[in-house]
CSV table of C-alpha atoms in Angstrom, one decimal:
chain,number,residue,atom,x,y,z
A,1,UNK,CA,0.0,0.0,0.0
A,2,UNK,CA,1.2,3.5,-0.8
A,3,UNK,CA,0.9,6.3,1.8
A,4,UNK,CA,-2.1,7.8,-0.1
A,5,UNK,CA,-4.1,4.7,0.4
A,6,UNK,CA,-3.2,4.5,4.1
A,7,UNK,CA,-4.2,8.1,4.8
A,8,UNK,CA,-7.6,9.3,5.9
A,9,UNK,CA,-9.0,12.1,3.9
A,10,UNK,CA,-10.3,14.6,6.4
A,11,UNK,CA,-9.9,17.8,4.5
A,12,UNK,CA,-12.8,19.0,2.4
A,13,UNK,CA,-12.1,21.1,-0.7
A,14,UNK,CA,-15.1,22.8,-2.5
A,15,UNK,CA,-15.3,24.0,-6.1
A,16,UNK,CA,-18.0,26.4,-7.3
A,17,UNK,CA,-19.2,26.2,-10.9
A,18,UNK,CA,-22.0,27.6,-13.1
A,19,UNK,CA,-24.4,25.3,-14.9
A,20,UNK,CA,-22.2,25.4,-18.1
A,21,UNK,CA,-19.1,24.5,-16.3
A,22,UNK,CA,-20.8,21.8,-14.2
A,23,UNK,CA,-22.1,20.3,-17.4
A,24,UNK,CA,-18.6,20.3,-19.0
A,25,UNK,CA,-17.2,18.7,-15.8
A,26,UNK,CA,-19.9,15.9,-15.9
A,27,UNK,CA,-19.0,15.3,-19.7
A,28,UNK,CA,-15.4,15.0,-18.9
A,29,UNK,CA,-16.1,12.7,-16.1
A,30,UNK,CA,-18.1,10.5,-18.4
A,31,UNK,CA,-15.5,10.5,-21.1
A,32,UNK,CA,-13.0,9.4,-18.4
A,33,UNK,CA,-15.5,6.6,-17.3
A,34,UNK,CA,-15.5,8.1,-13.8
A,35,UNK,CA,-18.7,8.5,-11.7
A,36,UNK,CA,-17.1,9.7,-8.5
A,37,UNK,CA,-16.6,13.5,-8.5
A,38,UNK,CA,-14.3,13.5,-5.6
A,39,UNK,CA,-12.0,10.9,-7.2
A,40,UNK,CA,-12.1,12.8,-10.6
A,41,UNK,CA,-11.4,16.2,-8.9
A,42,UNK,CA,-8.5,14.8,-6.8
A,43,UNK,CA,-6.9,13.1,-10.0
A,44,UNK,CA,-7.3,16.4,-12.0
A,45,UNK,CA,-6.1,18.6,-9.2
A,46,UNK,CA,-3.0,16.5,-8.3
A,47,UNK,CA,-2.0,15.2,-11.7
A,48,UNK,CA,-3.5,17.9,-14.0
A,49,UNK,CA,-4.9,15.3,-16.4
A,50,UNK,CA,-6.6,11.9,-16.7
A,51,UNK,CA,-5.9,9.6,-19.6
A,52,UNK,CA,-8.7,7.2,-20.8
A,53,UNK,CA,-7.1,4.7,-23.0
A,54,UNK,CA,-9.1,3.0,-25.8
A,55,UNK,CA,-7.7,-0.5,-25.6
A,56,UNK,CA,-9.7,-2.0,-28.4
A,57,UNK,CA,-6.5,-2.3,-30.7
A,58,UNK,CA,-4.7,-4.1,-28.0
A,59,UNK,CA,-7.6,-6.6,-27.5
A,60,UNK,CA,-7.6,-7.1,-31.3
A,61,UNK,CA,-3.9,-7.8,-31.1
A,62,UNK,CA,-4.3,-10.3,-28.3
A,63,UNK,CA,-6.9,-12.1,-30.4
A,64,UNK,CA,-4.5,-12.2,-33.3
A,65,UNK,CA,-1.7,-13.5,-31.1
A,66,UNK,CA,-3.9,-16.3,-29.7
A,67,UNK,CA,-4.8,-17.3,-33.3
A,68,UNK,CA,-1.2,-17.3,-34.4
A,69,UNK,CA,-0.2,-19.3,-31.3
A,70,UNK,CA,-2.8,-21.9,-31.9
A,71,UNK,CA,-1.7,-22.3,-35.5
A,72,UNK,CA,1.9,-22.5,-34.6
A,73,UNK,CA,1.1,-25.2,-32.1
A,74,UNK,CA,-1.0,-27.2,-34.8
A,75,UNK,CA,1.9,-26.8,-37.3
A,76,UNK,CA,4.5,-28.0,-34.8
A,77,UNK,CA,2.3,-31.0,-33.8
A,78,UNK,CA,1.8,-32.0,-37.5
A,79,UNK,CA,5.6,-31.5,-38.1
A,80,UNK,CA,6.4,-33.8,-35.2
A,81,UNK,CA,3.9,-36.4,-36.3
A,82,UNK,CA,4.5,-36.5,-40.0
A,83,UNK,CA,7.9,-34.8,-40.4
A,84,UNK,CA,6.4,-32.3,-43.0
A,85,UNK,CA,4.8,-29.0,-43.0
A,86,UNK,CA,2.2,-27.9,-45.6
A,87,UNK,CA,2.8,-24.8,-47.7
A,88,UNK,CA,-0.9,-23.7,-47.0
A,89,UNK,CA,-0.3,-23.8,-43.3
A,90,UNK,CA,2.8,-21.6,-43.6
A,91,UNK,CA,1.0,-19.1,-45.9
A,92,UNK,CA,-1.8,-18.9,-43.4
A,93,UNK,CA,0.6,-18.3,-40.7
A,94,UNK,CA,2.4,-15.6,-42.7
A,95,UNK,CA,-0.9,-13.9,-43.3
A,96,UNK,CA,-1.8,-14.0,-39.6
A,97,UNK,CA,1.7,-12.7,-38.8
A,98,UNK,CA,1.2,-9.8,-41.1
A,99,UNK,CA,-2.1,-9.0,-39.5
A,100,UNK,CA,-0.4,-9.0,-36.1
A,101,UNK,CA,2.2,-6.6,-37.2
A,102,UNK,CA,-0.4,-4.3,-38.7
A,103,UNK,CA,-2.3,-4.4,-35.4
A,104,UNK,CA,1.0,-3.6,-33.5
A,105,UNK,CA,1.9,-0.8,-35.8
A,106,UNK,CA,-1.6,0.7,-35.4
A,107,UNK,CA,-1.1,0.7,-31.6
A,108,UNK,CA,2.4,2.3,-31.9
A,109,UNK,CA,1.1,5.0,-34.1
A,110,UNK,CA,-1.8,5.8,-31.6
A,111,UNK,CA,0.7,5.8,-28.7
A,112,UNK,CA,3.0,8.2,-30.5
A,113,UNK,CA,0.1,10.7,-30.8
A,114,UNK,CA,-0.1,10.9,-27.0
A,115,UNK,CA,1.5,14.0,-25.7
């Protein structure tokens, strides 16, 4: 546990806002997938920002990795049993590998845009 988790929060800070500002704050909380105003305000006041990551590309890459892994295991099993590998299997594996690298590149480009 870090010292923040151990401490008791016994000091209240208040923020006044007009309707427009309050609506904007609620929108930003929703965009950050946060419902607790106190946690959101503390994060923003201490760190100055909150990053909400869209991990859909990472999930897609994990799916591709699993497929690739399954195919590699199937090819290895067949190679051990028959001492031969089919060209179609290698072509399929190469296509999946290319998809995997495309997904990885997409993620890296997205991360490079974060300032």
